[in-house]
Coordinates of C-alpha atoms in Angstrom, one line a residue:
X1177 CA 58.5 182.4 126.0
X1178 CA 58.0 183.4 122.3
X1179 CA 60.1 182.0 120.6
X1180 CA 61.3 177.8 119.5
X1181 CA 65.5 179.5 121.1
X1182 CA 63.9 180.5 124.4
X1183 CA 62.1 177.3 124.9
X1184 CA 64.5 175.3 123.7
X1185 CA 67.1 176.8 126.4
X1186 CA 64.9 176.7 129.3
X1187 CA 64.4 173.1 128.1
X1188 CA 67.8 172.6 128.4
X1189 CA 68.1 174.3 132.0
X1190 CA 65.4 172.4 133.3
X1191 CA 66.8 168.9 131.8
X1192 CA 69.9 170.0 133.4
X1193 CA 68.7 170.9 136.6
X1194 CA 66.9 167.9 137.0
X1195 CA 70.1 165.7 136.2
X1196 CA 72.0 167.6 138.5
X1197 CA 69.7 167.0 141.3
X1198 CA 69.0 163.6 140.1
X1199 CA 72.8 163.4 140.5
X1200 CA 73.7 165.2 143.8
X1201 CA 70.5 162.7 145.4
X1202 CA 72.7 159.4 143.8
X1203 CA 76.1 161.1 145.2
X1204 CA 74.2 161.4 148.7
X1205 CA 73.0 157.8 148.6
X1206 CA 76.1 156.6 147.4
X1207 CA 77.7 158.5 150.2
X1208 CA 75.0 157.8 152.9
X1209 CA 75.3 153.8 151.8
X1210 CA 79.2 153.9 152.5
X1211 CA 78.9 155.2 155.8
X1212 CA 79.3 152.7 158.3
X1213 CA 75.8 151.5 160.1
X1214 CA 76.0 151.4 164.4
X1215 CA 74.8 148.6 166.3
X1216 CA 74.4 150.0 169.3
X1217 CA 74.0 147.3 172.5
X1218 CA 73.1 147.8 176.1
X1219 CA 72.8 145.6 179.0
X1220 CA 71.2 146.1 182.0
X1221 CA 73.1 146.0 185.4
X1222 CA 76.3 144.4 183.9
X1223 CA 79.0 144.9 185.6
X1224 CA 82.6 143.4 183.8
X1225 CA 82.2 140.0 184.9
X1226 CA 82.8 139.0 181.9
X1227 CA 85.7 136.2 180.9
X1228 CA 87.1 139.3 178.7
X1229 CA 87.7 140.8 181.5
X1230 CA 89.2 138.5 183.5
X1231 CA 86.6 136.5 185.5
X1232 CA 87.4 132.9 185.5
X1233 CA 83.6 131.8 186.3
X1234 CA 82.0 133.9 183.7
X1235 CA 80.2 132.0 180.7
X1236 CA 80.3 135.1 178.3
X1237 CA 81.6 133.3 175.2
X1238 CA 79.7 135.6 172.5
X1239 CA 80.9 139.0 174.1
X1240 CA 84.3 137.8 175.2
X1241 CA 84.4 137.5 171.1
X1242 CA 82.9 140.6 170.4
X1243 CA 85.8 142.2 172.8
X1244 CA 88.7 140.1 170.4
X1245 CA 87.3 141.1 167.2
X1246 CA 87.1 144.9 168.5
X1247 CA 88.5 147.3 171.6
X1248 CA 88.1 146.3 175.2
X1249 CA 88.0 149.0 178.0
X1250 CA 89.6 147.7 181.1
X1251 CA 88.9 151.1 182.9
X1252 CA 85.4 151.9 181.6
X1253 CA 82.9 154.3 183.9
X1254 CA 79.4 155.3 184.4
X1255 CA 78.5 158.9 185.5
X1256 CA 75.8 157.9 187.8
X1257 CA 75.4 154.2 189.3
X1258 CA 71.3 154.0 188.5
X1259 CA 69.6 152.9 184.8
X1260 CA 67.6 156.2 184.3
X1261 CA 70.1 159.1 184.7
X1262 CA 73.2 157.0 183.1
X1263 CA 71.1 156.4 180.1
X1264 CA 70.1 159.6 179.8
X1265 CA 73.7 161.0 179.8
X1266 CA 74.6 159.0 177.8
X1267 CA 71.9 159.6 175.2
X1268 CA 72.0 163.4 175.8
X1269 CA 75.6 164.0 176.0
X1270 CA 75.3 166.0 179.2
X1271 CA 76.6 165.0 182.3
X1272 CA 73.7 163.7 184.8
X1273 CA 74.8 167.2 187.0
X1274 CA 74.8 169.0 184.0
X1275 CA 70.8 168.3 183.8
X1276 CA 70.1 168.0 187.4
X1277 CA 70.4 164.0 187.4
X1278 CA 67.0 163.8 185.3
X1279 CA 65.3 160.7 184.9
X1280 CA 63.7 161.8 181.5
X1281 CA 65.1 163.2 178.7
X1282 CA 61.2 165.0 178.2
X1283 CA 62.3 167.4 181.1
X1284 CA 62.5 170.8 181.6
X1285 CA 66.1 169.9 182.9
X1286 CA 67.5 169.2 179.8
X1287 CA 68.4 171.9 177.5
X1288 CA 65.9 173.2 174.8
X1289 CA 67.1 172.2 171.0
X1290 CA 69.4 169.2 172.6
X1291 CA 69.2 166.4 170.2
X1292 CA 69.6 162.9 171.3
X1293 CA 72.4 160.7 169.7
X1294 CA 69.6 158.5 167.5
X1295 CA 68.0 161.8 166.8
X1296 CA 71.5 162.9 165.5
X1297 CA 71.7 160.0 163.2
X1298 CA 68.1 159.9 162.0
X1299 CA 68.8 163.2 161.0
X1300 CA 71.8 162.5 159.1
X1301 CA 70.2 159.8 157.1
X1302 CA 70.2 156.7 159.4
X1303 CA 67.5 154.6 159.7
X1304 CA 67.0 154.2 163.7
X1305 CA 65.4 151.9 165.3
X1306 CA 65.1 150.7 168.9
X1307 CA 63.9 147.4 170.9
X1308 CA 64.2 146.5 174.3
X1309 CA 65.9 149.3 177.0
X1310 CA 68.0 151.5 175.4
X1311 CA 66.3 154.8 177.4
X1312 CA 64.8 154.1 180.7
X1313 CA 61.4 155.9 180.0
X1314 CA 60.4 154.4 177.0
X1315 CA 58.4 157.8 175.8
X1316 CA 61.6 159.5 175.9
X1317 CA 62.2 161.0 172.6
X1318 CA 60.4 158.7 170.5
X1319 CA 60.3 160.7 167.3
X1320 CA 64.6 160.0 167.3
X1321 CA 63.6 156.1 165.4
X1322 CA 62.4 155.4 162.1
X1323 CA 60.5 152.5 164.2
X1324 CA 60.0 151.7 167.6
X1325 CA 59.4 147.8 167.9
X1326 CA 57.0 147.1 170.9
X1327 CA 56.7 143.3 170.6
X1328 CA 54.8 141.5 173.2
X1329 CA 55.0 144.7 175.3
X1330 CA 58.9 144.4 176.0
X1331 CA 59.5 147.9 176.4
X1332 CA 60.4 149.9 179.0
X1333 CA 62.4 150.6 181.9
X1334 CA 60.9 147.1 183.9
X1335 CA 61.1 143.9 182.8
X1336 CA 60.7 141.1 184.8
X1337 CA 60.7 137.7 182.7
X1338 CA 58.7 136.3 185.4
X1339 CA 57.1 132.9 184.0
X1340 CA 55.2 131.8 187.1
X1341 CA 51.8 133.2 187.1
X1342 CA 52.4 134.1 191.2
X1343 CA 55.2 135.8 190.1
X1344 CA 53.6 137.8 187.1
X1345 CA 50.6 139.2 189.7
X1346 CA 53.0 140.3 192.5
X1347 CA 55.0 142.0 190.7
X1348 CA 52.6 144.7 190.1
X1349 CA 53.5 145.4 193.8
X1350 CA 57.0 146.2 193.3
X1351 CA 55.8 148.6 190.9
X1352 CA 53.2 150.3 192.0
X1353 CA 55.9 152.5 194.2
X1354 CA 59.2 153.6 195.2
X1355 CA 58.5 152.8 198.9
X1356 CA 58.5 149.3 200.1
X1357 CA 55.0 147.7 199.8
X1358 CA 55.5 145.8 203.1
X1359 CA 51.8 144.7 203.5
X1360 CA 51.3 143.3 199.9
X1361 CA 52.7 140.4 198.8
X1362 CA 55.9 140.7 196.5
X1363 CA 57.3 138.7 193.4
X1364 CA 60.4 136.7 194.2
X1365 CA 64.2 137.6 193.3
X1366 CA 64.9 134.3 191.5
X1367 CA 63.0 132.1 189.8
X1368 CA 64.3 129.1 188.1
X1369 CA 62.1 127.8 185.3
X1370 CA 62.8 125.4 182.1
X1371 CA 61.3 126.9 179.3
X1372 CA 62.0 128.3 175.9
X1373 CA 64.5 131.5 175.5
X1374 CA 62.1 133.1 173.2
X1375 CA 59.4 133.5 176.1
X1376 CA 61.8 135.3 177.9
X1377 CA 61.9 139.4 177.1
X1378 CA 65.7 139.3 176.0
X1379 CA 65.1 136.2 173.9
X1380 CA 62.3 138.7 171.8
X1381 CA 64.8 141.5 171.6
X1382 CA 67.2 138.9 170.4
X1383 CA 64.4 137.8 167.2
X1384 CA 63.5 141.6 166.8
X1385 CA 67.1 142.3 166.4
X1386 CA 67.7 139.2 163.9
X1387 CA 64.2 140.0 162.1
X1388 CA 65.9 144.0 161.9
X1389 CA 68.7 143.3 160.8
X1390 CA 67.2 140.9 157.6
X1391 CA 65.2 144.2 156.7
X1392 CA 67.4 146.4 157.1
X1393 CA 70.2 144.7 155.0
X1394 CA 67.8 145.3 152.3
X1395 CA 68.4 148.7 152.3
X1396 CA 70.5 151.4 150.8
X1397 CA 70.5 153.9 153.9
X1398 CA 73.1 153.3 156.3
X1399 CA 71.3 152.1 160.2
X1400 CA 71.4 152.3 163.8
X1401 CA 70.0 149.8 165.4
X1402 CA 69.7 149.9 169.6
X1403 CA 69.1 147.0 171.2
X1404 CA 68.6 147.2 174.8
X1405 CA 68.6 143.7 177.2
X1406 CA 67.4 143.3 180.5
X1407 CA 69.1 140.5 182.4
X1408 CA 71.3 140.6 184.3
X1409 CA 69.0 143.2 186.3
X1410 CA 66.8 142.1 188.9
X1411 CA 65.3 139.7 189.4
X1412 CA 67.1 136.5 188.1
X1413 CA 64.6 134.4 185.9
X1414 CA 66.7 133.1 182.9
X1415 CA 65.9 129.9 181.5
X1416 CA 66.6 127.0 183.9
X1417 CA 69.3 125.6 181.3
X1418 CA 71.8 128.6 182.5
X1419 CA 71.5 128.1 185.5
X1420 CA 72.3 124.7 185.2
X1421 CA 75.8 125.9 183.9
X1422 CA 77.2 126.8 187.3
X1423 CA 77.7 125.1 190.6
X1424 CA 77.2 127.9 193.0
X1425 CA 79.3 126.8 195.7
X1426 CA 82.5 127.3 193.3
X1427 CA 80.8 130.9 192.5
X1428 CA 82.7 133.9 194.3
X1429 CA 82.3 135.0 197.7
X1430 CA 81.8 138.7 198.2
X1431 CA 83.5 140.7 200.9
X1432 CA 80.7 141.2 203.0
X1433 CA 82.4 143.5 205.6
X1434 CA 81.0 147.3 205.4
X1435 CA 83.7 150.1 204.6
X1436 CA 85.5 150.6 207.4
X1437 CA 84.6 154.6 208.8
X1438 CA 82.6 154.9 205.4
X1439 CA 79.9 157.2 205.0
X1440 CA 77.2 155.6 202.5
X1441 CA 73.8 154.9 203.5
X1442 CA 73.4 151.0 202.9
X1443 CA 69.8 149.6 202.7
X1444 CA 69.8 147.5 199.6
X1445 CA 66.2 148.7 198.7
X1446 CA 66.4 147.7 195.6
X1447 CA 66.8 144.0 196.7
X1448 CA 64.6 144.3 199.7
X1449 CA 61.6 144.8 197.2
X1450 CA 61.3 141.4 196.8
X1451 CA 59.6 139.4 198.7
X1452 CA 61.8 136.9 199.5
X1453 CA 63.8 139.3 201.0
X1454 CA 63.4 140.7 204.5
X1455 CA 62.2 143.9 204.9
X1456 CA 64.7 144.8 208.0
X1457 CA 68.4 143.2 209.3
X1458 CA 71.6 143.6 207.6
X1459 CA 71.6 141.8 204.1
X1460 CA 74.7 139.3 205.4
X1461 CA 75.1 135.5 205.3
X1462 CA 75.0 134.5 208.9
X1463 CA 72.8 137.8 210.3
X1464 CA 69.1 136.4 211.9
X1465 CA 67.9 137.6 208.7
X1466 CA 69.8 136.5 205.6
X1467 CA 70.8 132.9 204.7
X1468 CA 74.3 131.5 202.9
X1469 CA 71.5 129.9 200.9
X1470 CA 70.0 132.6 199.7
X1471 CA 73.4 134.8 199.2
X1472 CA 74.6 132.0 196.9
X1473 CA 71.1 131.6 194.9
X1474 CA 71.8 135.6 194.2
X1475 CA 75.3 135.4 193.0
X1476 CA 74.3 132.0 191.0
X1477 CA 71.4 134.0 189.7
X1478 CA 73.7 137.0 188.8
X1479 CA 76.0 134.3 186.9
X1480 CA 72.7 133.2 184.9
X1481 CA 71.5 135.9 183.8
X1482 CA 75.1 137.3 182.6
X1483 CA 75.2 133.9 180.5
X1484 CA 71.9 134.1 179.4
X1485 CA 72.2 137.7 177.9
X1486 CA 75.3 136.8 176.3
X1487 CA 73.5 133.6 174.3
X1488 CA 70.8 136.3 173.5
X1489 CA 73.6 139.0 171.9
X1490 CA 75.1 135.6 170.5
X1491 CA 72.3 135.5 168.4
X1492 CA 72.5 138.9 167.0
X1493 CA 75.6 139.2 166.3
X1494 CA 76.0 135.7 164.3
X1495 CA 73.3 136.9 162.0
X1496 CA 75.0 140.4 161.6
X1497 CA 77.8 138.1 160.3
X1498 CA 75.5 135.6 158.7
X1499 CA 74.2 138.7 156.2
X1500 CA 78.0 139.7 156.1
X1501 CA 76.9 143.3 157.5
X1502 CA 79.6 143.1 160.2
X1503 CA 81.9 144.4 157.2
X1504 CA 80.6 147.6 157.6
X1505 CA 78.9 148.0 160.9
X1506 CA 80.2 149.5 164.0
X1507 CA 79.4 147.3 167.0
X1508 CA 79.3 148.8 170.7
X1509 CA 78.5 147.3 173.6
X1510 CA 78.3 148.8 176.9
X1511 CA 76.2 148.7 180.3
X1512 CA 74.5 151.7 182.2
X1513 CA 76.5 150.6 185.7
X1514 CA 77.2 148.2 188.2
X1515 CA 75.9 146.1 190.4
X1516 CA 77.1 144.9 194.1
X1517 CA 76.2 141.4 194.6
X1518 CA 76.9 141.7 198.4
X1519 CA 79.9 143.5 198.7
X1520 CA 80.6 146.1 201.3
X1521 CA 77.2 144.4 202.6
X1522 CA 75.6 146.1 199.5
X1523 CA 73.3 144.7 197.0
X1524 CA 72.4 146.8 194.3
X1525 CA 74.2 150.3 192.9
X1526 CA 73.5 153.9 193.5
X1527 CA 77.4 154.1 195.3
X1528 CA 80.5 155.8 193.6
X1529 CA 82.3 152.4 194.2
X1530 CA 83.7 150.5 191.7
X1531 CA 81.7 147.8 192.0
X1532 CA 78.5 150.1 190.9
X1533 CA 80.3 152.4 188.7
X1534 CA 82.8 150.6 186.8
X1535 CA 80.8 148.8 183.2
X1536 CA 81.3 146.9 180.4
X1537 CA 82.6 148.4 177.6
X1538 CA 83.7 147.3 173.9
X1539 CA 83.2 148.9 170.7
X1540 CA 84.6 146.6 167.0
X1541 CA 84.8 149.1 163.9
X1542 CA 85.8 148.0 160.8
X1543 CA 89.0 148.6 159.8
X1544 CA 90.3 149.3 163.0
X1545 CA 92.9 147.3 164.9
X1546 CA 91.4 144.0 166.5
X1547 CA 91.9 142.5 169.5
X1548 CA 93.0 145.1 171.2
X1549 CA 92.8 146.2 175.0
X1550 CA 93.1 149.5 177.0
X1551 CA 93.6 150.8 180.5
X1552 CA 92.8 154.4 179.5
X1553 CA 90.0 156.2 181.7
X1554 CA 87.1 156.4 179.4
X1555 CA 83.3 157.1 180.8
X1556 CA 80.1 156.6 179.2
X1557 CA 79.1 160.1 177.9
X1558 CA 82.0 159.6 175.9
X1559 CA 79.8 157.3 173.5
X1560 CA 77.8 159.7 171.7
X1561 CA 81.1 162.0 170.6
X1562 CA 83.2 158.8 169.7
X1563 CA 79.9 157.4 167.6
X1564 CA 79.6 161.0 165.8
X1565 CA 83.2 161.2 164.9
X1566 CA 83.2 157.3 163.6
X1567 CA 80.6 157.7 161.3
X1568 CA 81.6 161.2 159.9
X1569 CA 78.2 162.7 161.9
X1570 CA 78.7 166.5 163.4
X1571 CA 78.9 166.4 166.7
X1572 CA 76.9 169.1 169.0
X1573 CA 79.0 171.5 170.3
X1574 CA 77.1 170.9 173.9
X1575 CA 78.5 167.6 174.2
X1576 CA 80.3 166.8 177.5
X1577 CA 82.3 163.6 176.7
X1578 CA 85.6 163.4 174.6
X1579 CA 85.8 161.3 172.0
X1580 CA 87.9 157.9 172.1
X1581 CA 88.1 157.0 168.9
X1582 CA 92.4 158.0 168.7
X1583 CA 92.5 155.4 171.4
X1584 CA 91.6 153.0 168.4
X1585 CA 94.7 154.1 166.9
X1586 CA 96.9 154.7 169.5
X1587 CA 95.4 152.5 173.0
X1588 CA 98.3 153.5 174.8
X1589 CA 98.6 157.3 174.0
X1590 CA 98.1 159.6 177.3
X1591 CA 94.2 159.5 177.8
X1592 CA 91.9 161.1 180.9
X1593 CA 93.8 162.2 184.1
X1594 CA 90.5 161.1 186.2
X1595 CA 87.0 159.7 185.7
X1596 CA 83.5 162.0 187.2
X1597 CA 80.5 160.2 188.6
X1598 CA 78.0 160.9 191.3
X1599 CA 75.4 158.6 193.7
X1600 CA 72.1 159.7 194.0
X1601 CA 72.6 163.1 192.4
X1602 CA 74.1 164.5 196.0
X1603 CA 77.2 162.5 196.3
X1604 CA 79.8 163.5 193.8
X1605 CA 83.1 161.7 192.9
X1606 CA 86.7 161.9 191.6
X1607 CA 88.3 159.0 190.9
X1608 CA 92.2 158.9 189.4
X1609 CA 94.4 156.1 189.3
X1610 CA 95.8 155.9 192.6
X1611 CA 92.6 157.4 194.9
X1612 CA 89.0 157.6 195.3
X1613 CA 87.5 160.9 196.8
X1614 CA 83.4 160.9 197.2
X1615 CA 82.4 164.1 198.5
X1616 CA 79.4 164.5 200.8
X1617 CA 77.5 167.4 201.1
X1618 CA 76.9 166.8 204.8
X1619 CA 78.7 165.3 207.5
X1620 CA 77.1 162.2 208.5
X1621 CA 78.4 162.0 211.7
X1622 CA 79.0 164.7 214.6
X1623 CA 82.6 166.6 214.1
X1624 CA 83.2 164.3 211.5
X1625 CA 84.4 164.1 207.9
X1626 CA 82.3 165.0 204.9
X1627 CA 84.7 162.8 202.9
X1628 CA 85.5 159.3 201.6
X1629 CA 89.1 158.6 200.5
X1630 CA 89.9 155.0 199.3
X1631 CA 93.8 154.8 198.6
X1632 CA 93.4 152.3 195.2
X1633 CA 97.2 151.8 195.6
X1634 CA 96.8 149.6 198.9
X1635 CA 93.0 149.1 199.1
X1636 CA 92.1 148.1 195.2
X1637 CA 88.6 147.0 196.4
X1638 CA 87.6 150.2 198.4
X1639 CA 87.3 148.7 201.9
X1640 CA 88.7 151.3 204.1
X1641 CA 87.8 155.5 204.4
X1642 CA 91.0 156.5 205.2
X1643 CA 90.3 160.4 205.0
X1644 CA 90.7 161.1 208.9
X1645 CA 94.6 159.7 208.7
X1646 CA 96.7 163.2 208.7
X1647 CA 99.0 161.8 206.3
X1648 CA 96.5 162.0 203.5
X1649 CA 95.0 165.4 204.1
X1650 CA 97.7 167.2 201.2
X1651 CA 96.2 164.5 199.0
X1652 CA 92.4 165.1 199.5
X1653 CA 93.2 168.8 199.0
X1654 CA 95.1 168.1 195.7
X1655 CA 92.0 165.9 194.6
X1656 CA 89.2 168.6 195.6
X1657 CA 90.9 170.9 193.5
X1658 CA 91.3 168.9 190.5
X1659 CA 87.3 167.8 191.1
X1660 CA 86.6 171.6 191.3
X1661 CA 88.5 172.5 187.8
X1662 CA 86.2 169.9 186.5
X1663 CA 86.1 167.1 183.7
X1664 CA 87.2 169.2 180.7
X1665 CA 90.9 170.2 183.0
X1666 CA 91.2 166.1 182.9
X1667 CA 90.8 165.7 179.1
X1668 CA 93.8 164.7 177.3
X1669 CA 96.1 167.1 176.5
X1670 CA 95.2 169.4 173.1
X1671 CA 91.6 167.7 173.5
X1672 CA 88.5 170.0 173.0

């Protein structure tokens, strides 16, 4: 430059280039502070009982609140009954077939370049941040959050609450391996202690998501924050106090009578890993085995730990309103499956049933209708579209799920023709509103069936496999080939 008129323009350029950047960075702050943050909850093993959802003996005051103040799904499903492959789905966006029912999201199944939904939004300016179990395998993906909070070692896809010290050194047993450690001694299924909420795993996910939630409203970046609680999985050990709440004898009664001319395999490992449990003999009150006693200090455990996980979200979301971030903050809440406490002579998931796939689900977004309830079919790997759509965030174009987010407008617009899940990666399923069709890949018995059809019209809780009657055989047919044409021919009409 030699001259004072050439310096002085390229003065000039560079102020202005700097203002202009200076500028677009405040309009993308501005822009990135306006977007609503995500509270993102999951629970463990919840299956709706819930006084939201219509269970009279349910203490679930903070949620059932959370559903009034937002959406409540009435028909809400899993895509595989078992914590590692449902969280992954839903994290991925692939169905679990889709990624050969991976237990990792580090896999060689899933897809190169997929990015996971808090990877989307850390991308997109969120500040992410996890506690508790939000994947299974806590090393999953680890560089999708800001921060990873690993207080008191409550992380991970195991955790126990156990205060007794017996307890705490058996339990090492039930982890050591998939098969049942018959010689060693085993921690016990229940264990009812007084002592404070904070000692217990989901009380510290509670104070990390409080102590969050204080830094982050300090911010000017829009946030997702996953918190992941553990109760009410296996085993029961909330604080004596909630399990003072409940007589069991008034609790439920399960129908403890197999499916009649059913297929699934029923063994209840995951219950019979504790050692109060017997190793052999059918899990059922009355059997040489199994005790009234003890299938009442299960379902009264069950209760408990549903009441104490709700205290624990209680806390969180009363300080999300305390720091008035609820006026901007999307709050969903949802569960990975089910759980049978008994029923069909079942304890545990890993079956297409309802009472293993159906979940809790609830989502409140500001400035959306309150209050509000729906019977529409939605499934879990719906989440991360809905989520991506709410908050103005691109969504992959891999994604398998559809999201619900018109339902908030419209609940009772046409929605999904039928749900998809699958047990144990081998047993697909089709479920509609008036059947049930698993499908087995072998027969289980000589000359017989490869099917399960429940008729939901006359047999709501799935006790009866009524494939073999002839009358139903134009109706399995119908329902194989509307599993074949897959879940994208049972999206709502002019979806994509």
């Amino acid at each position: 430059m030699n001259n004072f008129h050439d310096q002085t323009t390229y003065r000039k350029r560079l102020a202005t280039g700097i203002f202009l950047s200076l500028l677009a960075s405040l309009l993308m702050t501005v822009a990135q502070a306006d977007r609503p943050n995500v509270l993102f909850i999951a629970v463990d093993d919840l299956r709706p009982r819930l006084g939201c959802m219509g269970d009279a003996h349910a203490i679930s005051p903070n949620i059932d609140q959370l559903a009034d103040q937002g959406f409540l799904f009435k028909q809400a499903f899993c895509q595989a009954a078992a914590c590692f492959p449902s969280r992954v789905s839903v994290l991925s966006g692939f169905r679990p077939e889709s990624i050969g029912m991976t237990g990792t999201f580090e896999s060689e199944k899933v897809p190169a370049g997929t990015i996971a939904l808090p990877r989307q939004f850390k991308q997109h300016g969120y500040t992410t941040v996890m506690a508790g179990k939000v994947w299974h395998n806590s090393n999953d993906d680890t560089g999708g959050w800001t921060r990873i909070r690993d207080d008191h070692g409550i992380r991970g896809g195991y955790s126990p609450g156990y205060q007794l010290k017996s307890n705490q050194d058996s339990v090492q047993n039930y982890l050591k391996s998939d098969k049942l450690p018959l010689e060693l001694p085993r921690s016990e299924s229940c264990e009812m202690i007084d002592y404070p909420d904070d000692l217990a795993p989901d009380g510290v996910i509670a104070q990390i998501g409080i102590d969050e939630l204080q830094k982050l409203s300090q911010d000017n970046k829009p946030f997702f924050l996953a918190l992941g609680f553990y109760r009410p999985h296996l085993p029961y050990t909330p604080p004596k106090k909630y399990w003072d709440l409940f007589d069991p004898d008034t609790l439920p009664v399960p129908n403890f009578n197999p499916v009649q001319n059913g297929l699934q395999e029923w063994s209840s490992h995951e219950l019979r890993r504790y050692g109060d449990i017997p190793n052999e003999g059918d899990l059922v009150p009355g059997s040489e085995v199994f005790s009234a006693e003890k299938a009442r200090q299960l379902m009264h455990g069950y209760y408990a730990s549903v009441a104490f996980a709700d205290s624990q979200i209680g806390r969180v979301l009363n300080e999300l309103k305390r720091l008035k971030l609820n006026e901007n903050t999307i709050v969903v809440l949802w569960s990975d499956n089910g759980f049978s406490s008994g029923d069909h002579s079942w304890w545990g998931k890993y079956t297409n049933l309802r009472t293993s796939t159906q979940i809790a689900l609830m989502i409140s977004v500001p400035g959306k209708k309150k209050g509000v309830e729906s019977s529409a079919f939605v499934e879990l790997v719906d989440l991360y579209p809905t989520l991506c759509e709410l908050t103005g965030i691109a969504k992959p174009d891999w994604l398998e799920g559809t999201s619900f987010a018109p339902l908030l407008d419209q609940p009772d617009r046409p929605w999904k023709e039928a749900v998809f899940t699958t047990a144990h990666g081998r047993v697909p399923a089709i479920r509609t509103r008036d059947y049930l069709l698993t499908i087995h890949k072998r027969n289980k018995t000589p000359g017989g069936s490869s099917y399960e059809l429940f008729d939901l019209r006359k047999d709501p809780n799935e006790t009866i496999n009524v494939v073999d009657n002839p009358e139903y055989a134009p109706t399995v047919e119908k329902l194989l080939k509307q599993y074949q044409a897959g879940w994208k021919a049972a999206q709502p009409k002019g979806m994509k």
